[in-house]
């Protein structure tokens, strides 16, 4: 990550060049004397939305995993998701904001008296576990397939990419439904079915990961195709580096941005996919619970017990939203062409530039006809070139 | 070019073979098709099991069954033979027949939603790109992320509760209290003032104007009981038509081109003159007649634009054609609204028009307009849900594409030589920003046919997605394969078309 590749130097040079006409001191030395990791970290922490997303996501993970416990570790909440207790206030939420108090059942209870807070926390836990597993499995397979195909080319590329094509034309939701049903089979009596009976969520996550790697594999292959032709790869090869060393030490560190950003976006699509599958009845199965399953079980009761429906939905939206913001921040941080990660500073700089031009001459009226907000100055490449925004793929939706 | 297409098609055929083999076997091993009989205590369970095994040919192993299926499916390739055999579903219905029905259901559900989402997404994307880093930009960006994070089944339940049940309750006694009207007006005014940009004074005027207009409109509608007895009438068509004519002329030709504006206004005038004569004809409407009338209307509009002449007839004709289409649309909408009270009081509807489930009211009798309103009231909720969740990606994609183009050198050149801002945005920037969007749209249209599995499930539409899920639940490979074939073939065809279209639109990209 920290080795000075030509690309990094190029970026640094470009950034300094781009900075010069702006003549604003604070941002000018941004890339000087910093490793790529440091630059990325700085940019990420300068991105307000991503920071809020990170904090929110961390809080949700902490809350859900400590509240009802994980595996053998007990949690601090007094109920678990299966425990039935007498209805308090007909199951309505006892949470009050002023004075802030949780009460007996802060999120309320369902018809038979199970505590919704415990169920929601358990569901959040399961959904997050599935999401991370999908990210890990899909990320790993995608990187391996993509880098092998992109680096070795030849027959290996043909075989791997045709395999990718085969998987990619099967709509993800449809394939995932078949896969998770396969994962949910309990009738075989083999070691697999007994493992799956205890760890349904783990199996579901791994199987879904086996479906969602294709997009990443294509991107990584593309990245490898361009990087393997670069001079620093030639230099490494001439000095006798093995293929493995070139892949791991020279190419992968340069492709890490694409990988991380796309794994994040896959994860945000994955959480919607998991909740959708559970909602349809092919994901997490009934004795256990998940956010999608909770909504599916409680949608009929919307008019009588709306809170059963609001809380799980709220948590899905919160998790997905924070992951999306984190992904957005990561994309901005890793994109070398992206400089305006701090919009306020960029606007201020732009104003000062255009003001300078306006003071300098009468040509401004032609050069920058007054559309507020467009970068008429043109000295800073605004906006990323790659499609911004949530491009994790709409597979989970629909 | 030809060799490229041929090579792609051959590769596609092999991919299709591999993928279909995978899907068939995965479906076959995903469960036990006889499960329901194993648990049942019916006396004839063994017979039923026997019948089901024979129907699904469970005696032969799944891979061999696949090749049997493939033999039947291969007959679809013989043109005009009509011997297509995709097997039968678990209930004995031929798959080809079931696919035909499901396809119609799915397309009626998703077409309007996709077209609207694309149009709104592109418009929002352009506005946010032009007002980068403004409050509007941040607001729309946040909304895009929020909508993108919404699970559609959750949105669907909310829409059913508030959009259908709530709105139906409202229609029983359609009175809007003044504070609700003012609240809606304030939101619209705020959005308008954020969208126009510019000086604070101008924004305040436009925002205040929007607020006053919307509030007054809502109070007027409430007082006249418009929601119960809706309609547009000549006056509204005239006002809206003149406003739209100005807007279209500004976007397409600029106000300096007076002839373009006049052709738009003339198209509105022609529409108003035709309003009464055409009513009698519309009472006997059929879908085909509406289509022919629509084409005629656009042709008349183009003719009006041509008649105005001038040095740039193309712009006149475009404005005339668009305006004729819009005015024609308003007249048709007016006719629909005239049929609304009859629909509302229909014995099958009983005053609760917005439906939460299904694609039409069973056994509803009525003319073209009544049935049109009926499908509209059934489609509105799934359409809104689909638009909400798919709008976000189009908005963000258009925004980034537009931003990239707006920073190109040729945009600066165009401005430097004195081209008006309208022409820079609409002609130089927008057209080039559309190139990458065109490929995304092609992919999405290719994926349309697979239907919206969750939306169809939630709203009880028996389309392609429903058929697929049903096949999976019953461990019945034939419907699954039927849906998969349709989806995969269209997806690959549209991928190829997207690549060809890209190289046609952007000469720098060559296919080889």
PDB file of N, CA, C and O in Angstrom, chain B residues 7-47:
ATOM      1  N   UNK B   7     -20.043 -13.957 -33.223  1.00  0.00           N
ATOM      2  CA  UNK B   7     -19.268 -14.551 -32.142  1.00  0.00           C
ATOM      3  C   UNK B   7     -19.994 -14.419 -30.810  1.00  0.00           C
ATOM      4  O   UNK B   7     -20.046 -15.355 -30.002  1.00  0.00           O
ATOM      5  N   UNK B   8     -20.577 -13.248 -30.595  1.00  0.00           N
ATOM      6  CA  UNK B   8     -21.311 -13.044 -29.345  1.00  0.00           C
ATOM      7  C   UNK B   8     -22.484 -14.012 -29.253  1.00  0.00           C
ATOM      8  O   UNK B   8     -22.777 -14.560 -28.188  1.00  0.00           O
ATOM      9  N   UNK B   9     -23.174 -14.222 -30.384  1.00  0.00           N
ATOM     10  CA  UNK B   9     -24.350 -15.089 -30.345  1.00  0.00           C
ATOM     11  C   UNK B   9     -23.950 -16.528 -30.040  1.00  0.00           C
ATOM     12  O   UNK B   9     -24.626 -17.219 -29.272  1.00  0.00           O
ATOM     13  N   UNK B  10     -22.839 -16.972 -30.643  1.00  0.00           N
ATOM     14  CA  UNK B  10     -22.399 -18.349 -30.390  1.00  0.00           C
ATOM     15  C   UNK B  10     -22.025 -18.511 -28.916  1.00  0.00           C
ATOM     16  O   UNK B  10     -22.450 -19.457 -28.242  1.00  0.00           O
ATOM     17  N   UNK B  11     -21.272 -17.536 -28.396  1.00  0.00           N
ATOM     18  CA  UNK B  11     -20.901 -17.602 -26.982  1.00  0.00           C
ATOM     19  C   UNK B  11     -22.155 -17.617 -26.114  1.00  0.00           C
ATOM     20  O   UNK B  11     -22.254 -18.380 -25.139  1.00  0.00           O
ATOM     21  N   UNK B  12     -23.146 -16.796 -26.501  1.00  0.00           N
ATOM     22  CA  UNK B  12     -24.378 -16.717 -25.717  1.00  0.00           C
ATOM     23  C   UNK B  12     -25.086 -18.064 -25.690  1.00  0.00           C
ATOM     24  O   UNK B  12     -25.613 -18.474 -24.657  1.00  0.00           O
ATOM     25  N   UNK B  13     -25.082 -18.773 -26.818  1.00  0.00           N
ATOM     26  CA  UNK B  13     -25.753 -20.066 -26.869  1.00  0.00           C
ATOM     27  C   UNK B  13     -25.108 -21.037 -25.875  1.00  0.00           C
ATOM     28  O   UNK B  13     -25.807 -21.734 -25.132  1.00  0.00           O
ATOM     29  N   UNK B  14     -23.776 -21.042 -25.827  1.00  0.00           N
ATOM     30  CA  UNK B  14     -23.107 -21.955 -24.899  1.00  0.00           C
ATOM     31  C   UNK B  14     -23.366 -21.560 -23.452  1.00  0.00           C
ATOM     32  O   UNK B  14     -23.598 -22.416 -22.595  1.00  0.00           O
ATOM     33  N   UNK B  15     -23.328 -20.253 -23.189  1.00  0.00           N
ATOM     34  CA  UNK B  15     -23.602 -19.794 -21.817  1.00  0.00           C
ATOM     35  C   UNK B  15     -25.007 -20.201 -21.399  1.00  0.00           C
ATOM     36  O   UNK B  15     -25.236 -20.670 -20.274  1.00  0.00           O
ATOM     37  N   UNK B  16     -25.941 -20.052 -22.338  1.00  0.00           N
ATOM     38  CA  UNK B  16     -27.332 -20.395 -22.046  1.00  0.00           C
ATOM     39  C   UNK B  16     -27.459 -21.882 -21.705  1.00  0.00           C
ATOM     40  O   UNK B  16     -28.142 -22.253 -20.748  1.00  0.00           O
ATOM     41  N   UNK B  17     -26.744 -22.725 -22.477  1.00  0.00           N
ATOM     42  CA  UNK B  17     -26.789 -24.163 -22.208  1.00  0.00           C
ATOM     43  C   UNK B  17     -26.279 -24.453 -20.799  1.00  0.00           C
ATOM     44  O   UNK B  17     -26.927 -25.147 -20.013  1.00  0.00           O
ATOM     45  N   UNK B  18     -25.115 -23.898 -20.479  1.00  0.00           N
ATOM     46  CA  UNK B  18     -24.516 -24.160 -19.170  1.00  0.00           C
ATOM     47  C   UNK B  18     -25.402 -23.684 -18.050  1.00  0.00           C
ATOM     48  O   UNK B  18     -25.674 -24.398 -17.080  1.00  0.00           O
ATOM     49  N   UNK B  19     -25.916 -22.443 -18.198  1.00  0.00           N
ATOM     50  CA  UNK B  19     -26.718 -21.867 -17.125  1.00  0.00           C
ATOM     51  C   UNK B  19     -28.018 -22.629 -16.959  1.00  0.00           C
ATOM     52  O   UNK B  19     -28.467 -22.867 -15.833  1.00  0.00           O
ATOM     53  N   UNK B  20     -28.633 -23.049 -18.074  1.00  0.00           N
ATOM     54  CA  UNK B  20     -29.911 -23.746 -17.936  1.00  0.00           C
ATOM     55  C   UNK B  20     -29.697 -25.112 -17.271  1.00  0.00           C
ATOM     56  O   UNK B  20     -30.515 -25.531 -16.443  1.00  0.00           O
ATOM     57  N   UNK B  21     -28.588 -25.765 -17.610  1.00  0.00           N
ATOM     58  CA  UNK B  21     -28.269 -27.037 -16.948  1.00  0.00           C
ATOM     59  C   UNK B  21     -28.163 -26.837 -15.434  1.00  0.00           C
ATOM     60  O   UNK B  21     -28.731 -27.580 -14.638  1.00  0.00           O
ATOM     61  N   UNK B  22     -27.446 -25.773 -15.056  1.00  0.00           N
ATOM     62  CA  UNK B  22     -27.273 -25.472 -13.627  1.00  0.00           C
ATOM     63  C   UNK B  22     -28.615 -25.222 -12.954  1.00  0.00           C
ATOM     64  O   UNK B  22     -28.912 -25.793 -11.901  1.00  0.00           O
ATOM     65  N   UNK B  23     -29.430 -24.353 -13.570  1.00  0.00           N
ATOM     66  CA  UNK B  23     -30.688 -23.971 -12.934  1.00  0.00           C
ATOM     67  C   UNK B  23     -31.591 -25.191 -12.781  1.00  0.00           C
ATOM     68  O   UNK B  23     -32.194 -25.403 -11.730  1.00  0.00           O
ATOM     69  N   UNK B  24     -31.653 -26.035 -13.829  1.00  0.00           N
ATOM     70  CA  UNK B  24     -32.527 -27.204 -13.766  1.00  0.00           C
ATOM     71  C   UNK B  24     -32.126 -28.105 -12.601  1.00  0.00           C
ATOM     72  O   UNK B  24     -32.957 -28.494 -11.781  1.00  0.00           O
ATOM     73  N   UNK B  25     -30.856 -28.396 -12.517  1.00  0.00           N
ATOM     74  CA  UNK B  25     -30.430 -29.341 -11.492  1.00  0.00           C
ATOM     75  C   UNK B  25     -30.507 -28.736 -10.092  1.00  0.00           C
ATOM     76  O   UNK B  25     -30.860 -29.424  -9.143  1.00  0.00           O
ATOM     77  N   UNK B  26     -30.203 -27.451  -9.994  1.00  0.00           N
ATOM     78  CA  UNK B  26     -30.322 -26.807  -8.682  1.00  0.00           C
ATOM     79  C   UNK B  26     -31.764 -26.853  -8.198  1.00  0.00           C
ATOM     80  O   UNK B  26     -32.033 -27.137  -7.028  1.00  0.00           O
ATOM     81  N   UNK B  27     -32.689 -26.537  -9.121  1.00  0.00           N
ATOM     82  CA  UNK B  27     -34.085 -26.584  -8.718  1.00  0.00           C
ATOM     83  C   UNK B  27     -34.475 -27.999  -8.309  1.00  0.00           C
ATOM     84  O   UNK B  27     -35.174 -28.210  -7.316  1.00  0.00           O
ATOM     85  N   UNK B  28     -34.007 -28.976  -9.093  1.00  0.00           N
ATOM     86  CA  UNK B  28     -34.410 -30.357  -8.818  1.00  0.00           C
ATOM     87  C   UNK B  28     -33.884 -30.848  -7.477  1.00  0.00           C
ATOM     88  O   UNK B  28     -34.573 -31.588  -6.774  1.00  0.00           O
ATOM     89  N   UNK B  29     -32.667 -30.434  -7.093  1.00  0.00           N
ATOM     90  CA  UNK B  29     -32.145 -30.933  -5.822  1.00  0.00           C
ATOM     91  C   UNK B  29     -32.516 -30.039  -4.653  1.00  0.00           C
ATOM     92  O   UNK B  29     -32.150 -30.326  -3.520  1.00  0.00           O
ATOM     93  N   UNK B  30     -33.236 -28.932  -4.907  1.00  0.00           N
ATOM     94  CA  UNK B  30     -33.450 -27.976  -3.812  1.00  0.00           C
ATOM     95  C   UNK B  30     -34.506 -28.468  -2.832  1.00  0.00           C
ATOM     96  O   UNK B  30     -34.729 -27.841  -1.815  1.00  0.00           O
ATOM     97  N   UNK B  31     -35.206 -29.527  -3.114  1.00  0.00           N
ATOM     98  CA  UNK B  31     -36.202 -29.974  -2.163  1.00  0.00           C
ATOM     99  C   UNK B  31     -36.825 -31.277  -2.612  1.00  0.00           C
ATOM    100  O   UNK B  31     -36.371 -31.906  -3.567  1.00  0.00           O
ATOM    101  N   UNK B  32     -37.867 -31.663  -1.903  1.00  0.00           N
ATOM    102  CA  UNK B  32     -38.524 -32.926  -2.193  1.00  0.00           C
ATOM    103  C   UNK B  32     -39.923 -32.637  -2.729  1.00  0.00           C
ATOM    104  O   UNK B  32     -40.779 -32.141  -1.998  1.00  0.00           O
ATOM    105  N   UNK B  33     -40.180 -32.915  -4.013  1.00  0.00           N
ATOM    106  CA  UNK B  33     -41.491 -32.575  -4.583  1.00  0.00           C
ATOM    107  C   UNK B  33     -42.633 -33.375  -3.983  1.00  0.00           C
ATOM    108  O   UNK B  33     -43.787 -33.023  -4.147  1.00  0.00           O
ATOM    109  N   UNK B  34     -42.310 -34.461  -3.303  1.00  0.00           N
ATOM    110  CA  UNK B  34     -43.383 -35.300  -2.758  1.00  0.00           C
ATOM    111  C   UNK B  34     -43.636 -35.010  -1.286  1.00  0.00           C
ATOM    112  O   UNK B  34     -44.387 -35.717  -0.626  1.00  0.00           O
ATOM    113  N   UNK B  35     -43.017 -33.953  -0.777  1.00  0.00           N
ATOM    114  CA  UNK B  35     -43.062 -33.687   0.653  1.00  0.00           C
ATOM    115  C   UNK B  35     -44.489 -33.588   1.188  1.00  0.00           C
ATOM    116  O   UNK B  35     -44.818 -34.165   2.224  1.00  0.00           O
ATOM    117  N   UNK B  36     -45.358 -32.881   0.437  1.00  0.00           N
ATOM    118  CA  UNK B  36     -46.714 -32.662   0.952  1.00  0.00           C
ATOM    119  C   UNK B  36     -47.473 -33.970   1.107  1.00  0.00           C
ATOM    120  O   UNK B  36     -48.336 -34.101   1.956  1.00  0.00           O
ATOM    121  N   UNK B  37     -47.140 -34.976   0.255  1.00  0.00           N
ATOM    122  CA  UNK B  37     -47.856 -36.249   0.360  1.00  0.00           C
ATOM    123  C   UNK B  37     -47.285 -37.116   1.470  1.00  0.00           C
ATOM    124  O   UNK B  37     -47.993 -37.897   2.088  1.00  0.00           O
ATOM    125  N   UNK B  38     -45.980 -36.998   1.707  1.00  0.00           N
ATOM    126  CA  UNK B  38     -45.368 -37.817   2.751  1.00  0.00           C
ATOM    127  C   UNK B  38     -45.994 -37.513   4.103  1.00  0.00           C
ATOM    128  O   UNK B  38     -46.197 -38.395   4.927  1.00  0.00           O
ATOM    129  N   UNK B  39     -46.302 -36.242   4.334  1.00  0.00           N
ATOM    130  CA  UNK B  39     -46.855 -35.849   5.631  1.00  0.00           C
ATOM    131  C   UNK B  39     -48.355 -36.084   5.690  1.00  0.00           C
ATOM    132  O   UNK B  39     -48.915 -36.152   6.776  1.00  0.00           O
ATOM    133  N   UNK B  40     -49.000 -36.197   4.529  1.00  0.00           N
ATOM    134  CA  UNK B  40     -50.463 -36.242   4.541  1.00  0.00           C
ATOM    135  C   UNK B  40     -50.957 -37.607   5.011  1.00  0.00           C
ATOM    136  O   UNK B  40     -50.299 -38.627   4.821  1.00  0.00           O
ATOM    137  N   UNK B  41     -52.154 -37.597   5.607  1.00  0.00           N
ATOM    138  CA  UNK B  41     -52.724 -38.850   6.105  1.00  0.00           C
ATOM    139  C   UNK B  41     -53.885 -39.288   5.222  1.00  0.00           C
ATOM    140  O   UNK B  41     -54.688 -40.126   5.615  1.00  0.00           O
ATOM    141  N   UNK B  42     -53.995 -38.660   4.032  1.00  0.00           N
ATOM    142  CA  UNK B  42     -55.092 -39.015   3.137  1.00  0.00           C
ATOM    143  C   UNK B  42     -54.958 -40.484   2.727  1.00  0.00           C
ATOM    144  O   UNK B  42     -53.846 -40.982   2.579  1.00  0.00           O
ATOM    145  N   UNK B  43     -56.083 -41.164   2.568  1.00  0.00           N
ATOM    146  CA  UNK B  43     -56.010 -42.591   2.234  1.00  0.00           C
ATOM    147  C   UNK B  43     -55.359 -42.843   0.877  1.00  0.00           C
ATOM    148  O   UNK B  43     -54.733 -43.884   0.682  1.00  0.00           O
ATOM    149  N   UNK B  44     -55.506 -41.878  -0.056  1.00  0.00           N
ATOM    150  CA  UNK B  44     -54.955 -42.125  -1.383  1.00  0.00           C
ATOM    151  C   UNK B  44     -53.586 -41.457  -1.579  1.00  0.00           C
ATOM    152  O   UNK B  44     -53.188 -41.146  -2.694  1.00  0.00           O
ATOM    153  N   UNK B  45     -52.880 -41.206  -0.464  1.00  0.00           N
ATOM    154  CA  UNK B  45     -51.599 -40.497  -0.550  1.00  0.00           C
ATOM    155  C   UNK B  45     -50.630 -41.231  -1.460  1.00  0.00           C
ATOM    156  O   UNK B  45     -49.923 -40.610  -2.268  1.00  0.00           O
ATOM    157  N   UNK B  46     -50.624 -42.560  -1.362  1.00  0.00           N
ATOM    158  CA  UNK B  46     -49.673 -43.322  -2.174  1.00  0.00           C
ATOM    159  C   UNK B  46     -49.975 -43.149  -3.657  1.00  0.00           C
ATOM    160  O   UNK B  46     -49.067 -42.961  -4.473  1.00  0.00           O
ATOM    161  N   UNK B  47     -51.286 -43.140  -3.995  1.00  0.00           N
ATOM    162  CA  UNK B  47     -51.654 -42.966  -5.401  1.00  0.00           C
ATOM    163  C   UNK B  47     -51.244 -41.590  -5.899  1.00  0.00           C
ATOM    164  O   UNK B  47     -50.699 -41.428  -6.991  1.00  0.00           O
TER     165      UNK B  47
END
